[in-house]
Amino acid sequence: MNQELNLEADDLQITPHLNMESLPQMLQECLSVAKTPATKDMLLMSVLTATSSVMNNVSFHYAHYGKQYYPNLLSFIIAGAASGKGVANLAVQLINPIHEEQPLLIPGDSTYPAFFAQLHIQKGNGLLFETEGSVITDIWKTSCANYNTALRKCAEHETLSKSRMKSGQKEIICPKVSALLTGTYSQFERLVPNVENGFFSRLNMLLVRENQSFDRSVFMPSNEGQETQRIYGYWATQLKQWHDTHTESIDFQLTPTQAQQIGCIMENEYGAYLRQLGDGFHATIIRNAITHMRIACILSVLRSLTPNPSPEGEGSQKRLVCTDEDFETAMVISTKLLLNAADAYNQIGGKDQLAVPEMKGSYQKSTFLASLPQAFSTGECVKLASQMGVSERSCKRWLSEWTNVGMLLHEHGQYAKIA
């Protein structure tokens, strides 16, 4: 573990900080097969990423100029050898029934020309999938620049084009591509050798750090495998039914209160992270807000797979409004992903650009402090902590520390920041 970050053991984990009962039923059941927090985290990101590839009719608008985005996630799970990264294959089972009728999967063992050709056939929709990091690094040796540029454009849904003397010019307008890749840290570093080119800031990175031990029960008779297949088979059927029946365009929206809340939290995160990591981390922070929206959008669609009111509106344009449960879940996930990105940034090379190299402490800790209002109660603090993936125990410990060093004034359960 990087001592400069002073990360706590659970800082990078996601699912231990989620209210599992508030998740869409599909996620509750799909994650129930995981036995450890690390496996559950990997499964969560795999399910969100894989299912995002089939939600090509759902979109939201960003910024005042109304740029249109779709739910597609680009994710890289970074973990040691034999750490269980193969659970990503389970997530892909969820989209197999759709893929069988309408090809979506693009293997990681594809040269860039093959990737472009397949994506062109699939009308710009697809899931780039590979669980063997060595396969990706070998392929990208000869086409890293092309893949890098293409995936950056796909993340923004910008037109991909290729012109050749013999075949002429081909275009893929508004590509909607998701990517689910896994590998070791050394493999990840070979794919993303620096943090400057824009690919890093568009990736959702999950760094898995967990003490490994051998599960002595793996060879014992059990029906767990059959139960897992039943769960994933059932939800694959539900997802295909949603995909086949919801062919109209759906406009995803936050409520005004949610929009104001994410704006305030992201503004505070921007300042806290930028002070510690410098200008090189600027793009990652900004794009984390888009990641939050994408995840909230995915969660909202997955929630609609169970009996639920249909998207509002008439005609060809429907409206899907985020619930408070899904908004808060997305906030925890995106906040944790930003912390994972900060750790990866520091290790890859961003540490050479630290604005305040001597600053110690967890990024999440300083971000949380910056996100608190000027005056607040203990209850308000605990509620914000829950939304940002901070445990109540850590929250109260930090309050005590900040009070003891004179950063907060505490009287009768009320706190105030001291300038």
mmCIF file of C-alpha atoms in Angstrom, residues 70-375:
data_model
loop_
_atom_site.group_PDB
_atom_site.id
_atom_site.type_symbol
_atom_site.label_atom_id
_atom_site.label_comp_id
_atom_site.label_asym_id
_atom_site.label_seq_id
_atom_site.Cartn_x
_atom_site.Cartn_y
_atom_site.Cartn_z
ATOM 1 C CA TYR A 70 -25.225 7.603 -22.896
ATOM 2 C CA PRO A 71 -24.651 5.216 -19.944
ATOM 3 C CA ASN A 72 -21.623 3.438 -21.449
ATOM 4 C CA LEU A 73 -18.768 2.873 -18.975
ATOM 5 C CA LEU A 74 -15.088 2.225 -19.710
ATOM 6 C CA SER A 75 -13.837 0.161 -16.778
ATOM 7 C CA PHE A 76 -10.543 -1.467 -15.852
ATOM 8 C CA ILE A 77 -10.373 -3.789 -12.838
ATOM 9 C CA ILE A 78 -6.831 -3.924 -11.482
ATOM 10 C CA ALA A 79 -6.056 -6.892 -9.244
ATOM 11 C CA GLY A 80 -3.374 -9.470 -8.593
ATOM 12 C CA ALA A 81 -3.081 -12.817 -10.331
ATOM 13 C CA ALA A 82 -5.665 -15.436 -9.294
ATOM 14 C CA SER A 83 -7.630 -12.808 -7.371
ATOM 15 C CA GLY A 84 -11.025 -13.626 -8.862
ATOM 16 C CA LYS A 85 -11.140 -11.173 -11.780
ATOM 17 C CA GLY A 86 -12.881 -13.904 -13.760
ATOM 18 C CA VAL A 87 -16.198 -12.936 -12.133
ATOM 19 C CA ALA A 88 -16.428 -10.433 -14.989
ATOM 20 C CA ASN A 89 -17.506 -13.384 -17.149
ATOM 21 C CA LEU A 90 -20.618 -13.734 -14.983
ATOM 22 C CA ALA A 91 -21.634 -10.164 -15.779
ATOM 23 C CA VAL A 92 -21.303 -10.781 -19.505
ATOM 24 C CA GLN A 93 -23.804 -13.632 -19.191
ATOM 25 C CA LEU A 94 -26.411 -10.957 -18.514
ATOM 26 C CA ILE A 95 -26.166 -9.617 -22.066
ATOM 27 C CA ASN A 96 -25.610 -12.942 -23.878
ATOM 28 C CA PRO A 97 -29.288 -13.375 -24.912
ATOM 29 C CA ILE A 98 -29.193 -9.931 -26.544
ATOM 30 C CA HIS A 99 -25.781 -10.617 -28.100
ATOM 31 C CA GLU A 100 -27.065 -13.844 -29.686
ATOM 32 C CA GLU A 101 -29.637 -11.882 -31.694
ATOM 33 C CA GLN A 102 -27.767 -8.624 -32.073
ATOM 34 C CA PRO A 103 -23.938 -8.972 -31.831
ATOM 35 C CA LEU A 104 -22.426 -6.781 -29.122
ATOM 36 C CA LEU A 105 -19.262 -8.425 -27.773
ATOM 37 C CA ILE A 106 -15.896 -7.438 -29.203
ATOM 38 C CA PRO A 107 -13.009 -9.573 -27.899
ATOM 39 C CA GLY A 108 -9.985 -7.820 -26.472
ATOM 40 C CA ASP A 109 -7.856 -10.001 -28.756
ATOM 41 C CA SER A 110 -8.745 -7.788 -31.727
ATOM 42 C CA THR A 111 -6.410 -5.572 -33.704
ATOM 43 C CA TYR A 112 -7.624 -2.011 -34.095
ATOM 44 C CA PRO A 113 -8.734 -2.538 -37.739
ATOM 45 C CA ALA A 114 -10.714 -5.599 -36.594
ATOM 46 C CA PHE A 115 -12.218 -3.604 -33.710
ATOM 47 C CA PHE A 116 -13.256 -0.795 -36.065
ATOM 48 C CA ALA A 117 -14.704 -3.219 -38.620
ATOM 49 C CA GLN A 118 -16.719 -5.096 -35.998
ATOM 50 C CA LEU A 119 -17.987 -1.878 -34.436
ATOM 51 C CA HIS A 120 -19.001 -0.640 -37.883
ATOM 52 C CA ILE A 121 -20.994 -3.839 -38.478
ATOM 53 C CA GLN A 122 -22.644 -3.420 -35.077
ATOM 54 C CA LYS A 123 -23.675 0.175 -35.947
ATOM 55 C CA GLY A 124 -21.433 1.675 -33.267
ATOM 56 C CA ASN A 125 -22.752 -0.400 -30.355
ATOM 57 C CA GLY A 126 -20.638 -2.877 -28.424
ATOM 58 C CA LEU A 127 -18.808 -4.149 -25.372
ATOM 59 C CA LEU A 128 -15.038 -4.514 -25.604
ATOM 60 C CA PHE A 129 -14.376 -7.376 -23.203
ATOM 61 C CA GLU A 130 -11.199 -9.051 -21.987
ATOM 62 C CA THR A 131 -10.219 -10.587 -18.653
ATOM 63 C CA GLU A 132 -6.615 -11.405 -19.577
ATOM 64 C CA GLY A 133 -4.532 -8.251 -19.302
ATOM 65 C CA SER A 134 -1.621 -9.865 -21.162
ATOM 66 C CA VAL A 135 -3.844 -10.316 -24.241
ATOM 67 C CA ILE A 136 -4.675 -6.624 -24.265
ATOM 68 C CA THR A 137 -1.081 -5.478 -23.788
ATOM 69 C CA ASP A 138 0.160 -7.754 -26.594
ATOM 70 C CA ILE A 139 -2.491 -6.525 -29.026
ATOM 71 C CA TRP A 140 -2.035 -2.878 -28.090
ATOM 72 C CA LYS A 141 1.719 -2.989 -28.741
ATOM 73 C CA THR A 142 1.022 -2.305 -32.398
ATOM 74 C CA SER A 143 -2.192 -0.306 -32.129
ATOM 75 C CA CYS A 144 -2.110 1.414 -28.740
ATOM 76 C CA ALA A 145 -2.383 4.921 -30.182
ATOM 77 C CA ASN A 146 -5.369 3.968 -32.355
ATOM 78 C CA TYR A 147 -7.197 2.201 -29.524
ATOM 79 C CA ASN A 148 -6.389 5.029 -27.146
ATOM 80 C CA THR A 149 -7.799 7.679 -29.455
ATOM 81 C CA ALA A 150 -10.815 5.585 -30.439
ATOM 82 C CA LEU A 151 -11.885 4.794 -26.876
ATOM 83 C CA ARG A 152 -11.482 8.428 -25.873
ATOM 84 C CA LYS A 153 -13.820 9.393 -28.722
ATOM 85 C CA CYS A 154 -16.224 6.595 -27.824
ATOM 86 C CA ALA A 155 -16.402 7.919 -24.258
ATOM 87 C CA GLU A 156 -17.605 11.233 -25.702
ATOM 88 C CA HIS A 157 -19.730 9.591 -28.452
ATOM 89 C CA GLU A 158 -17.711 11.416 -31.104
ATOM 90 C CA THR A 159 -17.579 10.159 -34.696
ATOM 91 C CA LEU A 160 -14.925 7.576 -35.532
ATOM 92 C CA SER A 161 -13.666 7.640 -39.112
ATOM 93 C CA LYS A 162 -11.152 5.725 -41.183
ATOM 94 C CA SER A 163 -10.073 6.378 -44.742
ATOM 95 C CA ARG A 164 -8.067 3.956 -46.909
ATOM 96 C CA MET A 165 -7.141 4.030 -50.596
ATOM 97 C CA LYS A 166 -8.807 0.695 -51.403
ATOM 98 C CA SER A 167 -11.840 0.687 -49.125
ATOM 99 C CA GLY A 168 -12.551 4.419 -49.055
ATOM 100 C CA GLN A 169 -13.876 6.238 -45.991
ATOM 101 C CA LYS A 170 -15.965 4.671 -43.263
ATOM 102 C CA GLU A 171 -17.624 6.486 -40.370
ATOM 103 C CA ILE A 172 -19.173 5.383 -37.091
ATOM 104 C CA ILE A 173 -21.448 8.177 -35.933
ATOM 105 C CA CYS A 174 -22.178 8.506 -32.205
ATOM 106 C CA PRO A 175 -20.472 5.278 -31.061
ATOM 107 C CA LYS A 176 -21.913 3.810 -27.867
ATOM 108 C CA VAL A 177 -19.159 1.536 -26.604
ATOM 109 C CA SER A 178 -18.568 0.068 -23.163
ATOM 110 C CA ALA A 179 -15.292 -1.581 -22.154
ATOM 111 C CA LEU A 180 -14.768 -4.171 -19.433
ATOM 112 C CA LEU A 181 -11.082 -4.982 -19.021
ATOM 113 C CA THR A 182 -9.207 -6.645 -16.178
ATOM 114 C CA GLY A 183 -5.533 -7.159 -15.473
ATOM 115 C CA THR A 184 -2.680 -6.766 -13.040
ATOM 116 C CA TYR A 185 -1.206 -3.410 -12.127
ATOM 117 C CA SER A 186 1.874 -3.917 -14.305
ATOM 118 C CA GLN A 187 -0.394 -4.721 -17.280
ATOM 119 C CA PHE A 188 -2.477 -1.638 -16.589
ATOM 120 C CA GLU A 189 0.629 0.564 -16.497
ATOM 121 C CA ARG A 190 1.704 -0.704 -19.919
ATOM 122 C CA LEU A 191 -1.687 0.258 -21.359
ATOM 123 C CA VAL A 192 -1.833 3.615 -19.585
ATOM 124 C CA PRO A 193 1.825 4.654 -19.255
ATOM 125 C CA ASN A 194 1.002 8.249 -18.349
ATOM 126 C CA VAL A 195 -1.882 10.336 -17.072
ATOM 127 C CA GLU A 196 -1.667 13.126 -19.628
ATOM 128 C CA ASN A 197 -3.355 11.822 -22.786
ATOM 129 C CA GLY A 198 -7.015 11.859 -21.735
ATOM 130 C CA PHE A 199 -7.572 8.091 -21.755
ATOM 131 C CA PHE A 200 -6.740 7.856 -18.052
ATOM 132 C CA SER A 201 -9.360 10.435 -17.067
ATOM 133 C CA ARG A 202 -12.081 8.572 -18.977
ATOM 134 C CA LEU A 203 -11.373 5.186 -17.394
ATOM 135 C CA ASN A 204 -13.154 3.929 -14.301
ATOM 136 C CA MET A 205 -10.441 2.130 -12.349
ATOM 137 C CA LEU A 206 -11.029 -0.296 -9.507
ATOM 138 C CA LEU A 207 -7.885 -1.198 -7.563
ATOM 139 C CA VAL A 208 -8.465 -4.414 -5.646
ATOM 140 C CA ARG A 209 -6.363 -4.868 -2.524
ATOM 141 C CA GLU A 210 -7.359 -7.737 -0.318
ATOM 142 C CA ASN A 211 -5.415 -10.365 1.590
ATOM 143 C CA GLN A 212 -5.833 -13.585 -0.349
ATOM 144 C CA SER A 213 -6.400 -16.990 1.233
ATOM 145 C CA PHE A 214 -7.299 -20.376 -0.170
ATOM 146 C CA ASP A 215 -10.976 -21.276 0.113
ATOM 147 C CA ARG A 216 -10.897 -24.840 1.436
ATOM 148 C CA SER A 217 -14.548 -25.363 0.436
ATOM 149 C CA VAL A 218 -14.018 -25.033 -3.329
ATOM 150 C CA PHE A 219 -14.089 -28.797 -3.913
ATOM 151 C CA MET A 220 -16.933 -29.546 -1.511
ATOM 152 C CA PRO A 221 -20.289 -30.669 -3.001
ATOM 153 C CA SER A 222 -22.495 -27.610 -3.387
ATOM 154 C CA ASN A 223 -25.406 -26.295 -5.404
ATOM 155 C CA GLU A 224 -24.083 -22.720 -5.306
ATOM 156 C CA GLY A 225 -23.020 -22.900 -8.958
ATOM 157 C CA GLN A 226 -26.521 -23.884 -10.014
ATOM 158 C CA GLU A 227 -28.015 -21.077 -7.938
ATOM 159 C CA THR A 228 -25.633 -18.566 -9.512
ATOM 160 C CA GLN A 229 -26.603 -19.692 -13.000
ATOM 161 C CA ARG A 230 -30.284 -19.484 -12.056
ATOM 162 C CA ILE A 231 -29.902 -15.895 -10.799
ATOM 163 C CA TYR A 232 -27.925 -14.680 -13.793
ATOM 164 C CA GLY A 233 -30.106 -16.570 -16.243
ATOM 165 C CA TYR A 234 -33.261 -15.022 -14.797
ATOM 166 C CA TRP A 235 -31.935 -11.459 -14.906
ATOM 167 C CA ALA A 236 -30.498 -11.965 -18.383
ATOM 168 C CA THR A 237 -34.042 -12.801 -19.492
ATOM 169 C CA GLN A 238 -35.449 -9.727 -17.721
ATOM 170 C CA LEU A 239 -32.809 -7.473 -19.278
ATOM 171 C CA LYS A 240 -33.536 -8.810 -22.765
ATOM 172 C CA GLN A 241 -37.251 -8.264 -22.239
ATOM 173 C CA TRP A 242 -36.577 -4.646 -21.247
ATOM 174 C CA HIS A 243 -34.247 -4.211 -24.229
ATOM 175 C CA ASP A 244 -36.792 -5.618 -26.688
ATOM 176 C CA THR A 245 -39.776 -3.653 -25.375
ATOM 177 C CA HIS A 246 -38.138 -0.285 -24.659
ATOM 178 C CA THR A 247 -37.153 0.786 -28.148
ATOM 179 C CA GLU A 248 -38.115 4.447 -27.738
ATOM 180 C CA SER A 249 -35.684 7.157 -26.673
ATOM 181 C CA ILE A 250 -35.586 7.700 -22.906
ATOM 182 C CA ASP A 251 -34.368 10.963 -21.370
ATOM 183 C CA PHE A 252 -32.740 10.365 -17.984
ATOM 184 C CA GLN A 253 -32.960 13.215 -15.461
ATOM 185 C CA LEU A 254 -32.065 14.109 -11.900
ATOM 186 C CA THR A 255 -34.495 15.927 -9.642
ATOM 187 C CA PRO A 256 -33.664 19.614 -9.001
ATOM 188 C CA THR A 257 -32.560 18.751 -5.454
ATOM 189 C CA GLN A 258 -30.264 15.965 -6.689
ATOM 190 C CA ALA A 259 -28.780 18.233 -9.363
ATOM 191 C CA GLN A 260 -27.999 20.897 -6.765
ATOM 192 C CA GLN A 261 -26.506 18.322 -4.401
ATOM 193 C CA ILE A 262 -24.156 16.768 -6.947
ATOM 194 C CA GLY A 263 -23.060 20.239 -8.003
ATOM 195 C CA CYS A 264 -22.081 21.170 -4.445
ATOM 196 C CA ILE A 265 -20.286 17.896 -3.722
ATOM 197 C CA MET A 266 -18.369 17.930 -7.015
ATOM 198 C CA GLU A 267 -17.346 21.549 -6.465
ATOM 199 C CA ASN A 268 -15.887 20.639 -3.082
ATOM 200 C CA GLU A 269 -14.231 17.485 -4.425
ATOM 201 C CA TYR A 270 -12.700 19.533 -7.230
ATOM 202 C CA GLY A 271 -11.004 21.907 -4.807
ATOM 203 C CA ALA A 272 -9.862 19.222 -2.356
ATOM 204 C CA TYR A 273 -8.365 16.887 -4.952
ATOM 205 C CA LEU A 274 -6.810 19.664 -7.018
ATOM 206 C CA ARG A 275 -4.983 21.046 -3.975
ATOM 207 C CA GLN A 276 -3.385 17.657 -3.373
ATOM 208 C CA LEU A 277 -2.833 16.357 -6.894
ATOM 209 C CA GLY A 278 -2.379 19.465 -8.988
ATOM 210 C CA ASP A 279 -3.737 20.493 -12.381
ATOM 211 C CA GLY A 280 -2.951 17.118 -13.956
ATOM 212 C CA PHE A 281 -5.922 15.588 -12.114
ATOM 213 C CA HIS A 282 -8.361 18.274 -13.298
ATOM 214 C CA ALA A 283 -9.884 16.235 -16.158
ATOM 215 C CA THR A 284 -10.414 13.163 -13.978
ATOM 216 C CA ILE A 285 -12.380 15.172 -11.405
ATOM 217 C CA ILE A 286 -14.554 16.829 -14.046
ATOM 218 C CA ARG A 287 -15.312 13.546 -15.799
ATOM 219 C CA ASN A 288 -16.185 11.896 -12.505
ATOM 220 C CA ALA A 289 -19.414 13.944 -12.544
ATOM 221 C CA ILE A 290 -20.307 12.317 -15.882
ATOM 222 C CA THR A 291 -19.471 8.921 -14.370
ATOM 223 C CA HIS A 292 -21.909 9.654 -11.539
ATOM 224 C CA MET A 293 -24.651 10.418 -14.043
ATOM 225 C CA ARG A 294 -23.901 7.297 -16.060
ATOM 226 C CA ILE A 295 -24.040 5.073 -12.986
ATOM 227 C CA ALA A 296 -27.237 6.707 -11.730
ATOM 228 C CA CYS A 297 -28.731 6.135 -15.181
ATOM 229 C CA ILE A 298 -27.714 2.444 -15.205
ATOM 230 C CA LEU A 299 -29.113 1.914 -11.711
ATOM 231 C CA SER A 300 -32.406 3.516 -12.724
ATOM 232 C CA VAL A 301 -32.760 1.198 -15.713
ATOM 233 C CA LEU A 302 -31.857 -1.878 -13.642
ATOM 234 C CA ARG A 303 -34.466 -0.859 -11.071
ATOM 235 C CA SER A 304 -37.083 -0.759 -13.811
ATOM 236 C CA LEU A 305 -36.504 -4.465 -14.547
ATOM 237 C CA THR A 306 -38.737 -5.228 -11.563
ATOM 238 C CA PRO A 307 -42.416 -4.110 -11.413
ATOM 239 C CA ASN A 308 -42.141 -0.362 -11.382
ATOM 240 C CA PRO A 309 -43.863 2.653 -12.956
ATOM 241 C CA SER A 310 -42.819 3.032 -16.593
ATOM 242 C CA PRO A 311 -40.833 6.075 -17.742
ATOM 243 C CA GLU A 312 -43.073 9.096 -17.801
ATOM 244 C CA GLY A 313 -44.277 10.858 -20.927
ATOM 245 C CA GLU A 314 -46.070 10.062 -24.155
ATOM 246 C CA GLY A 315 -44.951 9.439 -27.706
ATOM 247 C CA SER A 316 -41.402 8.600 -28.745
ATOM 248 C CA GLN A 317 -39.646 10.567 -25.984
ATOM 249 C CA LYS A 318 -39.931 9.126 -22.471
ATOM 250 C CA ARG A 319 -38.546 10.474 -19.220
ATOM 251 C CA LEU A 320 -36.806 8.450 -16.492
ATOM 252 C CA VAL A 321 -36.265 10.324 -13.215
ATOM 253 C CA CYS A 322 -33.625 9.125 -10.764
ATOM 254 C CA THR A 323 -34.794 7.942 -7.347
ATOM 255 C CA ASP A 324 -33.048 9.206 -4.225
ATOM 256 C CA GLU A 325 -31.827 5.657 -3.482
ATOM 257 C CA ASP A 326 -30.136 5.335 -6.860
ATOM 258 C CA PHE A 327 -28.722 8.845 -6.650
ATOM 259 C CA GLU A 328 -27.086 8.125 -3.284
ATOM 260 C CA THR A 329 -25.796 4.747 -4.453
ATOM 261 C CA ALA A 330 -24.272 6.373 -7.542
ATOM 262 C CA MET A 331 -22.690 9.019 -5.325
ATOM 263 C CA VAL A 332 -20.968 6.390 -3.176
ATOM 264 C CA ILE A 333 -19.716 4.482 -6.224
ATOM 265 C CA SER A 334 -18.467 7.548 -8.132
ATOM 266 C CA THR A 335 -16.804 8.983 -5.015
ATOM 267 C CA LYS A 336 -14.969 5.700 -4.443
ATOM 268 C CA LEU A 337 -13.964 5.495 -8.106
ATOM 269 C CA LEU A 338 -12.481 8.975 -7.870
ATOM 270 C CA LEU A 339 -10.435 7.846 -4.871
ATOM 271 C CA ASN A 340 -9.253 4.797 -6.830
ATOM 272 C CA ALA A 341 -8.287 7.083 -9.696
ATOM 273 C CA ALA A 342 -6.324 9.323 -7.323
ATOM 274 C CA ASP A 343 -4.360 6.340 -6.051
ATOM 275 C CA ALA A 344 -3.660 5.090 -9.592
ATOM 276 C CA TYR A 345 -2.689 8.612 -10.664
ATOM 277 C CA ASN A 346 -0.205 8.877 -7.845
ATOM 278 C CA GLN A 347 1.359 5.511 -8.630
ATOM 279 C CA ILE A 348 1.581 5.901 -12.406
ATOM 280 C CA GLY A 349 3.411 9.186 -12.315
ATOM 281 C CA GLY A 350 1.126 11.955 -11.206
ATOM 282 C CA LYS A 351 2.966 11.929 -7.886
ATOM 283 C CA ASP A 352 5.762 13.850 -9.593
ATOM 284 C CA GLN A 353 3.314 16.713 -10.146
ATOM 285 C CA LEU A 354 1.815 16.920 -6.655
ATOM 286 C CA ALA A 355 0.795 20.465 -5.875
ATOM 287 C CA VAL A 356 1.471 19.912 -2.170
ATOM 288 C CA PRO A 357 3.792 16.869 -1.939
ATOM 289 C CA GLU A 358 4.169 17.122 1.817
ATOM 290 C CA MET A 359 0.440 16.953 2.456
ATOM 291 C CA LYS A 360 -0.535 13.742 4.233
ATOM 292 C CA GLY A 361 -3.839 11.997 4.845
ATOM 293 C CA SER A 362 -6.502 10.310 2.818
ATOM 294 C CA TYR A 363 -7.899 12.113 -0.216
ATOM 295 C CA GLN A 364 -11.347 11.023 0.869
ATOM 296 C CA LYS A 365 -10.840 12.552 4.303
ATOM 297 C CA SER A 366 -9.953 15.996 2.984
ATOM 298 C CA THR A 367 -12.672 15.831 0.331
ATOM 299 C CA PHE A 368 -15.214 14.995 3.005
ATOM 300 C CA LEU A 369 -14.144 17.964 5.127
ATOM 301 C CA ALA A 370 -14.384 20.288 2.132
ATOM 302 C CA SER A 371 -17.876 18.978 1.350
ATOM 303 C CA LEU A 372 -19.242 19.824 4.794
ATOM 304 C CA PRO A 373 -21.122 23.142 5.113
ATOM 305 C CA GLN A 374 -19.802 25.949 7.302
ATOM 306 C CA ALA A 375 -22.055 24.830 10.171
#
